[in-house]
GROMACS .gro file of C-alpha atoms in nm:
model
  416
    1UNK     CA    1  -8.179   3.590  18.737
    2UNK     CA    2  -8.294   3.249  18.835
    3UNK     CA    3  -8.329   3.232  19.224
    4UNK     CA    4  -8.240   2.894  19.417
    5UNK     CA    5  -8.584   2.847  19.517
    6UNK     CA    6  -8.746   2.884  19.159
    7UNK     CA    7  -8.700   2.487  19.179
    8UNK     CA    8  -8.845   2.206  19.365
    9UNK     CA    9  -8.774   1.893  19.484
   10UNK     CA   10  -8.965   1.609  19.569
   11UNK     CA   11  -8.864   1.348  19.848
   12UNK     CA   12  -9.090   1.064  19.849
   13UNK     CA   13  -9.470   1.125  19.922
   14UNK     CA   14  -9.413   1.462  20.031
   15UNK     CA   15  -9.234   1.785  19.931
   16UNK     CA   16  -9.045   2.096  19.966
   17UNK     CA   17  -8.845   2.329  19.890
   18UNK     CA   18  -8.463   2.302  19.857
   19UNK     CA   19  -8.175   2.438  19.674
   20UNK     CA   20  -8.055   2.318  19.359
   21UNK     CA   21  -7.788   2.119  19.481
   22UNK     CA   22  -7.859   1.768  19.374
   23UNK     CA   23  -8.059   1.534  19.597
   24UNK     CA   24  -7.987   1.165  19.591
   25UNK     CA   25  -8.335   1.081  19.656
   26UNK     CA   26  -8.456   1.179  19.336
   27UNK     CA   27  -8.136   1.078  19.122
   28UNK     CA   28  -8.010   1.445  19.131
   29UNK     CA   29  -8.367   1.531  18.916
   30UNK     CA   30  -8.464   1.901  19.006
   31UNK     CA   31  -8.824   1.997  18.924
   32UNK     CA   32  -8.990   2.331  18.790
   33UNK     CA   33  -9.257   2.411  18.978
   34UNK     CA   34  -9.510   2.293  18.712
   35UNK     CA   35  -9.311   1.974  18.726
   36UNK     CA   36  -9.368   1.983  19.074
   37UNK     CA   37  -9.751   2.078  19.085
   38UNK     CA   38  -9.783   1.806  18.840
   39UNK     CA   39  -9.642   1.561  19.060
   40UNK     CA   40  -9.840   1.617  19.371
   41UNK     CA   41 -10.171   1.605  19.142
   42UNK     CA   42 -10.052   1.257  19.032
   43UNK     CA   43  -9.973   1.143  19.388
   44UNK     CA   44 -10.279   1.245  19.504
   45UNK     CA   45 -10.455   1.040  19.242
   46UNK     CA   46 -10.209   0.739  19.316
   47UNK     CA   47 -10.370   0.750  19.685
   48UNK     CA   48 -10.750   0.772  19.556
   49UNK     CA   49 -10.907   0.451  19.322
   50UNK     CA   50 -11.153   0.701  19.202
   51UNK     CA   51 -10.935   0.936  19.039
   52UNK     CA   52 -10.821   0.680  18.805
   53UNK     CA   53 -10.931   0.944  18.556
   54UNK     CA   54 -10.720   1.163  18.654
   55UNK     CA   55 -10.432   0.974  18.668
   56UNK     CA   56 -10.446   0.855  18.248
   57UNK     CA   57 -10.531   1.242  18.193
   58UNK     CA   58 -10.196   1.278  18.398
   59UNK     CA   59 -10.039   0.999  18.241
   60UNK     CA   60 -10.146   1.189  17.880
   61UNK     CA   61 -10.043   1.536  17.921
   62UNK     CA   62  -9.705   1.691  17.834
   63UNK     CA   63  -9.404   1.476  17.994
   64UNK     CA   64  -9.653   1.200  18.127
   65UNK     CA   65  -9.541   1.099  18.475
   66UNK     CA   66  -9.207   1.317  18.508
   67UNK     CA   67  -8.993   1.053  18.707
   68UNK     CA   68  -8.934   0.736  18.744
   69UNK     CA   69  -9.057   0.728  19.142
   70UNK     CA   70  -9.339   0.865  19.040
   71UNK     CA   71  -9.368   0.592  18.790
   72UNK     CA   72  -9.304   0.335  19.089
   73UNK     CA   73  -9.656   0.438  19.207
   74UNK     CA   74  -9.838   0.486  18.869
   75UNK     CA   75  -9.747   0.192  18.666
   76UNK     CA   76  -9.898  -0.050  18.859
   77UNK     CA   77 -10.164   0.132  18.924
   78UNK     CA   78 -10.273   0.208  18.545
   79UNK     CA   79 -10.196  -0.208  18.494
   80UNK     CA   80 -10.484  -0.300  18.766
   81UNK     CA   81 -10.278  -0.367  19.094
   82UNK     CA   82 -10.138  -0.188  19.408
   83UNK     CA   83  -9.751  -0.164  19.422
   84UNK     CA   84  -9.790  -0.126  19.789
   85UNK     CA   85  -9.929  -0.468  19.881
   86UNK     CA   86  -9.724  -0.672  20.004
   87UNK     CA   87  -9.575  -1.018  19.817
   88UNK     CA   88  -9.601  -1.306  20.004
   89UNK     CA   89  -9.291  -1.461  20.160
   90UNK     CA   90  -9.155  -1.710  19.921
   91UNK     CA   91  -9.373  -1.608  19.629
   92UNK     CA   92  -9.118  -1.452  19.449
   93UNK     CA   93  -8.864  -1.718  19.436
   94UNK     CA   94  -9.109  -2.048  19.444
   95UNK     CA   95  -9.083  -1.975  19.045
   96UNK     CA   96  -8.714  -2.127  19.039
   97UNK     CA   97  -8.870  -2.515  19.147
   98UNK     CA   98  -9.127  -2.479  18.872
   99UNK     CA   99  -9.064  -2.681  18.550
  100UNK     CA  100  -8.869  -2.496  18.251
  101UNK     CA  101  -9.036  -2.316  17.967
  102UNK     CA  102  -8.998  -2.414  17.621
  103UNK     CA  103  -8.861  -2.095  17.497
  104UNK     CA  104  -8.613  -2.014  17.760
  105UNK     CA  105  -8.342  -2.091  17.507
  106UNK     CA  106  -8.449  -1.838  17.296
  107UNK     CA  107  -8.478  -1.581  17.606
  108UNK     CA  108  -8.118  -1.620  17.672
  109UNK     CA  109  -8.026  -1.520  17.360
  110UNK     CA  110  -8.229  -1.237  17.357
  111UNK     CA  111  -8.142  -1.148  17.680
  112UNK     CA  112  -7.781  -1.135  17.596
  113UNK     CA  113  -7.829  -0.886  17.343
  114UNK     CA  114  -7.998  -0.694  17.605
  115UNK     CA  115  -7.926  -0.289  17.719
  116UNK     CA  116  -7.760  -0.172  17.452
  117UNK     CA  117  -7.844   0.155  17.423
  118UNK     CA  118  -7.933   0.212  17.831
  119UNK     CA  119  -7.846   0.306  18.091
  120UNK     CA  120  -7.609   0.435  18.012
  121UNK     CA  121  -7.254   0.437  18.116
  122UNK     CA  122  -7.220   0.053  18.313
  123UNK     CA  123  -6.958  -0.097  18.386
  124UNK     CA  124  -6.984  -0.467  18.255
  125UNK     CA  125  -7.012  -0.631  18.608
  126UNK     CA  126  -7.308  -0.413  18.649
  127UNK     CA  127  -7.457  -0.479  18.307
  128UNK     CA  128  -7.426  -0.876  18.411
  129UNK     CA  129  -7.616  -0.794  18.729
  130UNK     CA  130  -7.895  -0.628  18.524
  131UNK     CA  131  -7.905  -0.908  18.255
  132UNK     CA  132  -7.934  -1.150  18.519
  133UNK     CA  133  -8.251  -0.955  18.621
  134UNK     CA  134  -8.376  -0.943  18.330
  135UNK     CA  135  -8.317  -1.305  18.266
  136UNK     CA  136  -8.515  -1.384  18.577
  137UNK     CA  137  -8.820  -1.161  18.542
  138UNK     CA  138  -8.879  -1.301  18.226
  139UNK     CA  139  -8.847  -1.660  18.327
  140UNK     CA  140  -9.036  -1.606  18.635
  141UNK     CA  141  -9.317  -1.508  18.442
  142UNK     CA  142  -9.339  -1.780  18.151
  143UNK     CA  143  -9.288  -2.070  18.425
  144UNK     CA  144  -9.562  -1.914  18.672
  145UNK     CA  145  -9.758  -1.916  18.340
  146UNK     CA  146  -9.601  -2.141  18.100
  147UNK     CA  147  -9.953  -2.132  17.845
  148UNK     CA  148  -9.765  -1.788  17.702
  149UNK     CA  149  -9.568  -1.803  17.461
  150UNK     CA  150  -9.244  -1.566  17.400
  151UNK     CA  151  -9.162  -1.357  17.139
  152UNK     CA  152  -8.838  -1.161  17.045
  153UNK     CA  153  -8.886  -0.823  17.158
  154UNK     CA  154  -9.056  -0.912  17.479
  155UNK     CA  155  -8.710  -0.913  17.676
  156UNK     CA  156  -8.703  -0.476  17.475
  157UNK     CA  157  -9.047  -0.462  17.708
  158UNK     CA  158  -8.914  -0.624  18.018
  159UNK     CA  159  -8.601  -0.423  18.018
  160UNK     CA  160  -8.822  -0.108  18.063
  161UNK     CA  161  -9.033  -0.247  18.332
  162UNK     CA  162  -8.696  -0.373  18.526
  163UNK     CA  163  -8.575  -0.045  18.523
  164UNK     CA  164  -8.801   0.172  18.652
  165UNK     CA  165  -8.966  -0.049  18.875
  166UNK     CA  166  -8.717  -0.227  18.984
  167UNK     CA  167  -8.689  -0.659  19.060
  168UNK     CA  168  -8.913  -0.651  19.316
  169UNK     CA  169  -9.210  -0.518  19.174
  170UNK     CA  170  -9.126  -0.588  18.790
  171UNK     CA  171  -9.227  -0.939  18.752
  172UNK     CA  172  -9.565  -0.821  18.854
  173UNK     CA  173  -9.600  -0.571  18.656
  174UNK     CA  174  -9.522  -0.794  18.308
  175UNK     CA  175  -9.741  -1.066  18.462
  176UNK     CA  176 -10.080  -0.802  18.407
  177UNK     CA  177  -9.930  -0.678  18.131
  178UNK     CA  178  -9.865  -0.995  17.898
  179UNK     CA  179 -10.193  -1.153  18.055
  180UNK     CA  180 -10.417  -0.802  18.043
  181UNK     CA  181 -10.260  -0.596  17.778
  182UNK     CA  182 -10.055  -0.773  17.485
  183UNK     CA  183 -10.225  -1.094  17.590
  184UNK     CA  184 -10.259  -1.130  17.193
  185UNK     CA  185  -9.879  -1.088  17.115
  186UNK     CA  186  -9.814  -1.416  17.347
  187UNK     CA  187 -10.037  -1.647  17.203
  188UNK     CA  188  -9.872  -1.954  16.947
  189UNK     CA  189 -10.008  -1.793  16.659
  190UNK     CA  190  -9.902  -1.457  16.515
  191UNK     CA  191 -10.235  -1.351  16.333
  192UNK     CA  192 -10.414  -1.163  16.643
  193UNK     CA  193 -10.091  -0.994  16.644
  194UNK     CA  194 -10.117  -0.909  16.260
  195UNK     CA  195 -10.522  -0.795  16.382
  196UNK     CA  196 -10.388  -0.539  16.499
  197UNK     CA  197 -10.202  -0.386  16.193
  198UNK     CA  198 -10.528  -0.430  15.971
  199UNK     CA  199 -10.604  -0.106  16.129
  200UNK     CA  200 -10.369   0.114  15.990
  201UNK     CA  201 -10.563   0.136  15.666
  202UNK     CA  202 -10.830   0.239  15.824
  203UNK     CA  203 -10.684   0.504  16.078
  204UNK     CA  204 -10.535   0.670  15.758
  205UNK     CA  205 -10.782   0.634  15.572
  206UNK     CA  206 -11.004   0.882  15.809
  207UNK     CA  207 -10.768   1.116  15.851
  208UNK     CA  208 -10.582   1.108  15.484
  209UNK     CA  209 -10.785   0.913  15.198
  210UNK     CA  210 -10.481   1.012  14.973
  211UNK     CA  211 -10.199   0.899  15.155
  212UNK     CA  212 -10.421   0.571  15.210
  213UNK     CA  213 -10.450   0.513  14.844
  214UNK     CA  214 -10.066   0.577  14.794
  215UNK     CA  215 -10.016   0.304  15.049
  216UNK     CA  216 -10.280   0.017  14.910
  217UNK     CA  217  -9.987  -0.159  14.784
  218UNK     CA  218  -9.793  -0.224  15.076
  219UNK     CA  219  -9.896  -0.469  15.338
  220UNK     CA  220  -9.880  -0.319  15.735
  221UNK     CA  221  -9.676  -0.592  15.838
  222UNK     CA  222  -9.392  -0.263  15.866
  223UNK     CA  223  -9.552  -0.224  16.200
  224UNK     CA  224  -9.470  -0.524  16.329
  225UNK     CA  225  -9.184  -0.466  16.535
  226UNK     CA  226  -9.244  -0.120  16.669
  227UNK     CA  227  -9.642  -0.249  16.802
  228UNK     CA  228  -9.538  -0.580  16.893
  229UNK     CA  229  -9.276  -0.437  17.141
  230UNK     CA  230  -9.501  -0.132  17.219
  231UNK     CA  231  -9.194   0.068  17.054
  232UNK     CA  232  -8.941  -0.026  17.308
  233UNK     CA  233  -8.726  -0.183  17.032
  234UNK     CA  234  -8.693   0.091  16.797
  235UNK     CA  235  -8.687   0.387  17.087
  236UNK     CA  236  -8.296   0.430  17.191
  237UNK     CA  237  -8.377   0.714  17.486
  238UNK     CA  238  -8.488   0.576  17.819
  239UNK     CA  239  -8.615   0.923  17.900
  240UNK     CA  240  -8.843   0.872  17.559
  241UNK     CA  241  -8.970   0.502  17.608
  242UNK     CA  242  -9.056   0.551  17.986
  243UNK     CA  243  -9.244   0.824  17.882
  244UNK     CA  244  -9.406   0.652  17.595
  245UNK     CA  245  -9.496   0.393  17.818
  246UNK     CA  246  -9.678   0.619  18.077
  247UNK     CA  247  -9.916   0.693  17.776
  248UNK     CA  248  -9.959   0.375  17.596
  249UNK     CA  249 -10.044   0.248  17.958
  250UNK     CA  250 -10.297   0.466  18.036
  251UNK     CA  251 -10.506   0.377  17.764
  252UNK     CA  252 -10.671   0.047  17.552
  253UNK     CA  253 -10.421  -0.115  17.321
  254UNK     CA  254 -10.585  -0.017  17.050
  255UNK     CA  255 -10.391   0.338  17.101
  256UNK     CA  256 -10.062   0.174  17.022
  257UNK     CA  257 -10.243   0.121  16.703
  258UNK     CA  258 -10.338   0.466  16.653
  259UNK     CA  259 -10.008   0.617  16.777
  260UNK     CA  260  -9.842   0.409  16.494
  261UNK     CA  261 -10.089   0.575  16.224
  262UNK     CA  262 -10.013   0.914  16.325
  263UNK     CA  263  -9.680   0.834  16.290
  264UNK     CA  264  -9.720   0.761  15.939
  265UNK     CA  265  -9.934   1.030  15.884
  266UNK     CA  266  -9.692   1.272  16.017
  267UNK     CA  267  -9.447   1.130  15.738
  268UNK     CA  268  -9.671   1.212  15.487
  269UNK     CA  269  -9.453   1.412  15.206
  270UNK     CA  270  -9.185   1.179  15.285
  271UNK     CA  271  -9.398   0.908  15.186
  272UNK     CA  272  -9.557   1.053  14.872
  273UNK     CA  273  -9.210   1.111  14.736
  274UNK     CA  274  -9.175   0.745  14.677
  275UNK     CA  275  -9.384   0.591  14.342
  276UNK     CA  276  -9.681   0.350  14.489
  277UNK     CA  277  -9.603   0.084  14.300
  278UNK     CA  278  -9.281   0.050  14.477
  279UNK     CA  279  -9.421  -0.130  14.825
  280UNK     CA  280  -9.047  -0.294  14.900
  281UNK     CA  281  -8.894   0.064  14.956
  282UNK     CA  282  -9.228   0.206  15.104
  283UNK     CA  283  -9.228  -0.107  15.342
  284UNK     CA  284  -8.854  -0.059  15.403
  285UNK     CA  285  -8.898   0.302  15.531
  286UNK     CA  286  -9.236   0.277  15.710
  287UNK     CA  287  -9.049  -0.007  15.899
  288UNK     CA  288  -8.838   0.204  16.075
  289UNK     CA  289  -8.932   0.484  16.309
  290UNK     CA  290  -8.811   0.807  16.203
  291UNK     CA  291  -8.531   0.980  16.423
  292UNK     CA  292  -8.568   1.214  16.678
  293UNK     CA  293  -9.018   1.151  16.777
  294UNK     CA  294  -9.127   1.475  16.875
  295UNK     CA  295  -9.367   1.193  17.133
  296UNK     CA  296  -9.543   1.485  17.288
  297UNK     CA  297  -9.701   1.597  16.965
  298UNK     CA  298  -9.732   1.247  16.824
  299UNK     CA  299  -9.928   1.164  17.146
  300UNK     CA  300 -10.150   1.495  17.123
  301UNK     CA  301 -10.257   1.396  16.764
  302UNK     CA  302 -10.313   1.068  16.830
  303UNK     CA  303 -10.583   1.124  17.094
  304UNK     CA  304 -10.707   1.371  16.868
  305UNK     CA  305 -10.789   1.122  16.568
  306UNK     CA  306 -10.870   0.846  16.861
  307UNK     CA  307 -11.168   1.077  16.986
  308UNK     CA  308 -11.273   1.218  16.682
  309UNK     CA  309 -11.272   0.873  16.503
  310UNK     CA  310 -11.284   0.619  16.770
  311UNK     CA  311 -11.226   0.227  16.679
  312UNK     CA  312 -11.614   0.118  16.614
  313UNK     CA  313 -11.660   0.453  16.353
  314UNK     CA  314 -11.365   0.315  16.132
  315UNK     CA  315 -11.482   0.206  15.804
  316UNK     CA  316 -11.459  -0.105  15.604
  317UNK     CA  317 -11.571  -0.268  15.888
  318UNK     CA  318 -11.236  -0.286  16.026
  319UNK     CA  319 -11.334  -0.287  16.427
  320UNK     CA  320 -11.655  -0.537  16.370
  321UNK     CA  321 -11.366  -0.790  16.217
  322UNK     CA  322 -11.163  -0.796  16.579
  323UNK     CA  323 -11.201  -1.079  16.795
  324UNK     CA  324 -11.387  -0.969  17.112
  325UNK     CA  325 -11.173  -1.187  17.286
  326UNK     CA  326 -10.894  -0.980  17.144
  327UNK     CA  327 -10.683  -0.703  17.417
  328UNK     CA  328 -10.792  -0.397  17.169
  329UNK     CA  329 -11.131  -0.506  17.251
  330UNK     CA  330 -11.129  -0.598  17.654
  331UNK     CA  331 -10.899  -0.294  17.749
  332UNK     CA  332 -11.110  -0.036  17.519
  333UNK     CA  333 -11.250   0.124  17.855
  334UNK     CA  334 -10.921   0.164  18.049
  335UNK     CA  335 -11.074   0.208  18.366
  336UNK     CA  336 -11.302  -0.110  18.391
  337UNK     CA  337 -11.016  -0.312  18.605
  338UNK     CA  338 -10.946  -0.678  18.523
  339UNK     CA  339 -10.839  -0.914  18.707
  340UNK     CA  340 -10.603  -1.215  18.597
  341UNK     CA  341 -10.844  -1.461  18.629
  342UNK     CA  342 -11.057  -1.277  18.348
  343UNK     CA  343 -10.750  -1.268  18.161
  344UNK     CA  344 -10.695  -1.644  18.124
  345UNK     CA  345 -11.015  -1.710  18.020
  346UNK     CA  346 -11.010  -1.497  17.696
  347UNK     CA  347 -10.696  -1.640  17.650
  348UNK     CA  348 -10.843  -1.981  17.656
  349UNK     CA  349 -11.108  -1.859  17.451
  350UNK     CA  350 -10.857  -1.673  17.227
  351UNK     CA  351 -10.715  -2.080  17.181
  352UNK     CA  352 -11.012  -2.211  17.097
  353UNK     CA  353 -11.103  -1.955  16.831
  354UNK     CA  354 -10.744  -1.968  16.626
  355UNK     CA  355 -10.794  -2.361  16.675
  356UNK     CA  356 -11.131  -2.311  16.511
  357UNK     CA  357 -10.972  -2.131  16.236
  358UNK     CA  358 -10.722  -2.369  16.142
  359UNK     CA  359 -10.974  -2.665  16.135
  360UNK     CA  360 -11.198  -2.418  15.880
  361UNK     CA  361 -10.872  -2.360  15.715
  362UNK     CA  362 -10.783  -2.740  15.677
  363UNK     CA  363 -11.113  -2.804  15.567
  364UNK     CA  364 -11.097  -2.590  15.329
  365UNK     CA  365 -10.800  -2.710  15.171
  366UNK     CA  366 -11.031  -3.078  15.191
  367UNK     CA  367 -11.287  -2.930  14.973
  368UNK     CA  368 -11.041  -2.812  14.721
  369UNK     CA  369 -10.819  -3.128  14.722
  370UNK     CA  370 -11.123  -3.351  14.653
  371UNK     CA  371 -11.339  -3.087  14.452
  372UNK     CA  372 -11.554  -3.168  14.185
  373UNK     CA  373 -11.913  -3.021  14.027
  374UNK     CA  374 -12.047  -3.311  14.216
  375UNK     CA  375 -11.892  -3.247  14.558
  376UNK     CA  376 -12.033  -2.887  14.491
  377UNK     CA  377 -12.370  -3.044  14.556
  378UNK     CA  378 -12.270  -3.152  14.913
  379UNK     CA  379 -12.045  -2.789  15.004
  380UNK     CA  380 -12.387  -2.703  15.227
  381UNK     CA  381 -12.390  -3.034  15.363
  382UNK     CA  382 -11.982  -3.008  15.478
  383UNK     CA  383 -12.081  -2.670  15.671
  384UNK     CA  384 -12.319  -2.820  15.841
  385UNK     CA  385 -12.136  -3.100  15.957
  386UNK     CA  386 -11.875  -2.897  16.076
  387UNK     CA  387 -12.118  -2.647  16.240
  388UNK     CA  388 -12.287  -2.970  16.398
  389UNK     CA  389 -11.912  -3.120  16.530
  390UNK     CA  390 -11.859  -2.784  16.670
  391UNK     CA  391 -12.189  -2.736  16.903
  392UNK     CA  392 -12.156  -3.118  17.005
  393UNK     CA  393 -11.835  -3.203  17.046
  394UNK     CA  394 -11.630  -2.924  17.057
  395UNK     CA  395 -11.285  -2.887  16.930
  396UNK     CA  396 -11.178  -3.203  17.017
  397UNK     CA  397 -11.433  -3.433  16.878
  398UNK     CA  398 -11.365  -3.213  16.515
  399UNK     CA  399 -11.025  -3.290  16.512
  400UNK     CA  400 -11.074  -3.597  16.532
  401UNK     CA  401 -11.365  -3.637  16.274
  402UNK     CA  402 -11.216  -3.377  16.022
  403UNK     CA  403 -10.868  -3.567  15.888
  404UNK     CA  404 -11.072  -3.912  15.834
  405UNK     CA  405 -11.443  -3.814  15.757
  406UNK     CA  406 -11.397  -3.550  15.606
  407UNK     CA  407 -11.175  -3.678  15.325
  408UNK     CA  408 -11.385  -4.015  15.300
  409UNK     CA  409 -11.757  -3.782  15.260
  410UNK     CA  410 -11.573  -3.583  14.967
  411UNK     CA  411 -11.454  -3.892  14.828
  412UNK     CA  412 -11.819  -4.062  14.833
  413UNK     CA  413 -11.910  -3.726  14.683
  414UNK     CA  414 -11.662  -3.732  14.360
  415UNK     CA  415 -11.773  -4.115  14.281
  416UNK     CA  416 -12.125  -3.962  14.242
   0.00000   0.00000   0.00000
């Protein structure tokens, strides 16, 4: 027979032990005492910067960070910044007088189709309040930095962050997480998001060379969604996703990557069941996350495959091929701390580089419109020119130079 004081609860920082009549405090949660032992360890490393290790080994293990209030303290903490300092008076409403974002029509809508699967059992008034919330985190955080750009699925993100930690510390929160962690989903291009699904070959390839070849034929883009939004679209449990989060948080994006692989290694018969040259229905069924996630072992595996074949041992060069500017790249050591300062810069680099790209690209495209044995003669001369635009002038001065000069120098070529 269970006796009343077999559980524990906690009530705030400290603890003790009560009955198991419900206490408000802690939404009516009662904790084992491993629950509860667990706890104090990760309050303890909440209150100490150097046991940042201990808190992602925390953050890891079975049921991650056990409650939301304990989350309160953690999240921030694993995203670089102190929930306990205080916001300056004003700051968090100064966002209202700044100009509007260009995809704020497009956040409305999303944000309308908002909490529909938790919490659960609002009343509509209180599901208004909440989208209103939502609505304004989101906002808050394009206008204070208006160089992101939005994507659907962000406002499946937000919705996480709002609940657990609440309006007052939420907007924060996103802020180092869209400028520090999926820095690459929010820039105006989507291929550093689709960098991050060239991976999956090679994740299964190490672990499974067979179920790799059986997948050649279909593109990753079936991760899309579930990456993009770090799983909080496809994930209907709140009790799964927050716990989901305390482990993709704790660790380098590139995890998120892995944690999708093992996913698809886990389906493996499934999978095999399906002919190879069918990629529409293998594409179709990859795309969506099977139902229940038994997380816990999911997790366990993934850091399993992460240690034993880390991102810089995958083959076909797959990690040498990521931008260094890119987040599975800068957050690879989760705890060197970044500030958001260093964060705006590789996204200005990150700019610069996909603007590089699609001048090469255009060019490209020059030298094919205007090609000719002749102009083959001059192909080491164009890559020079471009290389020389580049060093002296920067972006700007090639943009400018590349839709005139560029045509006229092929043309010159062909009449040779």
């Amino acid at each position: 027979m269970e006796h009343p004081t077999d559980k524990v609860k906690v009530l705030g920082d400290s603890a003790s032990v009560l009955p198991l009549s419900p206490y408000e405090g802690w939404k009516g949660k009662t904790l084992s005492p491993v629950e509860f032992a667990k706890v104090t360890d990760i309050l303890a490393a909440c209150n100490f910067s150097e046991k940042t290790h201990l808190l992602t080994t925390l953050a890891t293990s079975e049921a991650g960070l056990v409650d939301d209030e304990v989350r309160r303290l953690a999240w921030p903490l694993l995203l670089g910044f102190d929930v306990k300092t205080k916001i300056e008076a004003g700051a968090s409403q100064g966002w209202r007088e700044l100009p509007r974002h260009k995809d704020e029509d497009q956040v409305g809508l999303d944000v309308h189709r908002s909490f529909i699967y938790y919490p659960k059992n609002q009343s509509e008034k209180q599901l208004d309040r909440r989208k209103t919330e939502l609505s304004d985190v989101i906002i808050q955080v394009l206008r204070q930095y208006p160089m992101l750009s939005y994507f659907q699925g962000f406002h499946d993100i937000v919705q996480v962050f709002l609940l657990v930690l609440g309006i007052e510390h939420a907007a924060k929160a996103v802020i180092y997480l869209a400028i520090l962690r999926i820095r690459d989903f929010m820039l105006p291009s989507l291929s550093p998001s689709l960098a991050h699904l060239r991976l999956l070959p090679s994740i299964i390839y190490v672990v499974d060379p067979a179920l790799c070849e059986h997948l050649s034929q279909t593109q990753p883009f079936f991760a899309l969604a579930a990456t993009l939004t770090l799983y909080a679209h496809d994930i209907q449990e709140y009790g799964d996703i927050a716990r989901l989060f305390d482990f993709l948080l704790a660790h380098g994006a590139v995890v998120s990557v892995y944690f999708f692989a093992i996913i698809v290694l886990s389906r493996r018969e499934e999978l095999f069941e399906i002919p190879a040259d069918e990629p529409e229905m293998l594409h179709s069924v990859l795309s969506k996350l099977p139902k229940p996630l038994d997380l816990e072992a999911l997790i366990s595996r993934t850091m399993v495959v992460f240690i034993e074949h880390p991102p810089e041992k995958l083959p076909f060069r797959a990690w040498s091929r990521i931008s260094p500017f890119s987040v599975l790249k800068t957050t690879i050591d989760p705890t060197k701390t970044q500030d958001l300062q260093e964060g705006q810069d590789l996204f200005e680099m990150q700019i610069l580089q996909l603007r590089r790209a699609e001048l090469m690209q255009h060019a490209l495209k020059i030298i094919w419109k205007y090609r000719r044995p002749a102009a083959s003669v001059g192909l080491a001369v164009f890559i020079g020119v471009v290389s020389f635009w580049l060093k002296k002038d920067g972006i700007n001065g090639l943009l400018a130079y590349l839709p005139w000069k560029v045509r006229d120098f092929f043309k010159m070529l062909n009449k040779l």
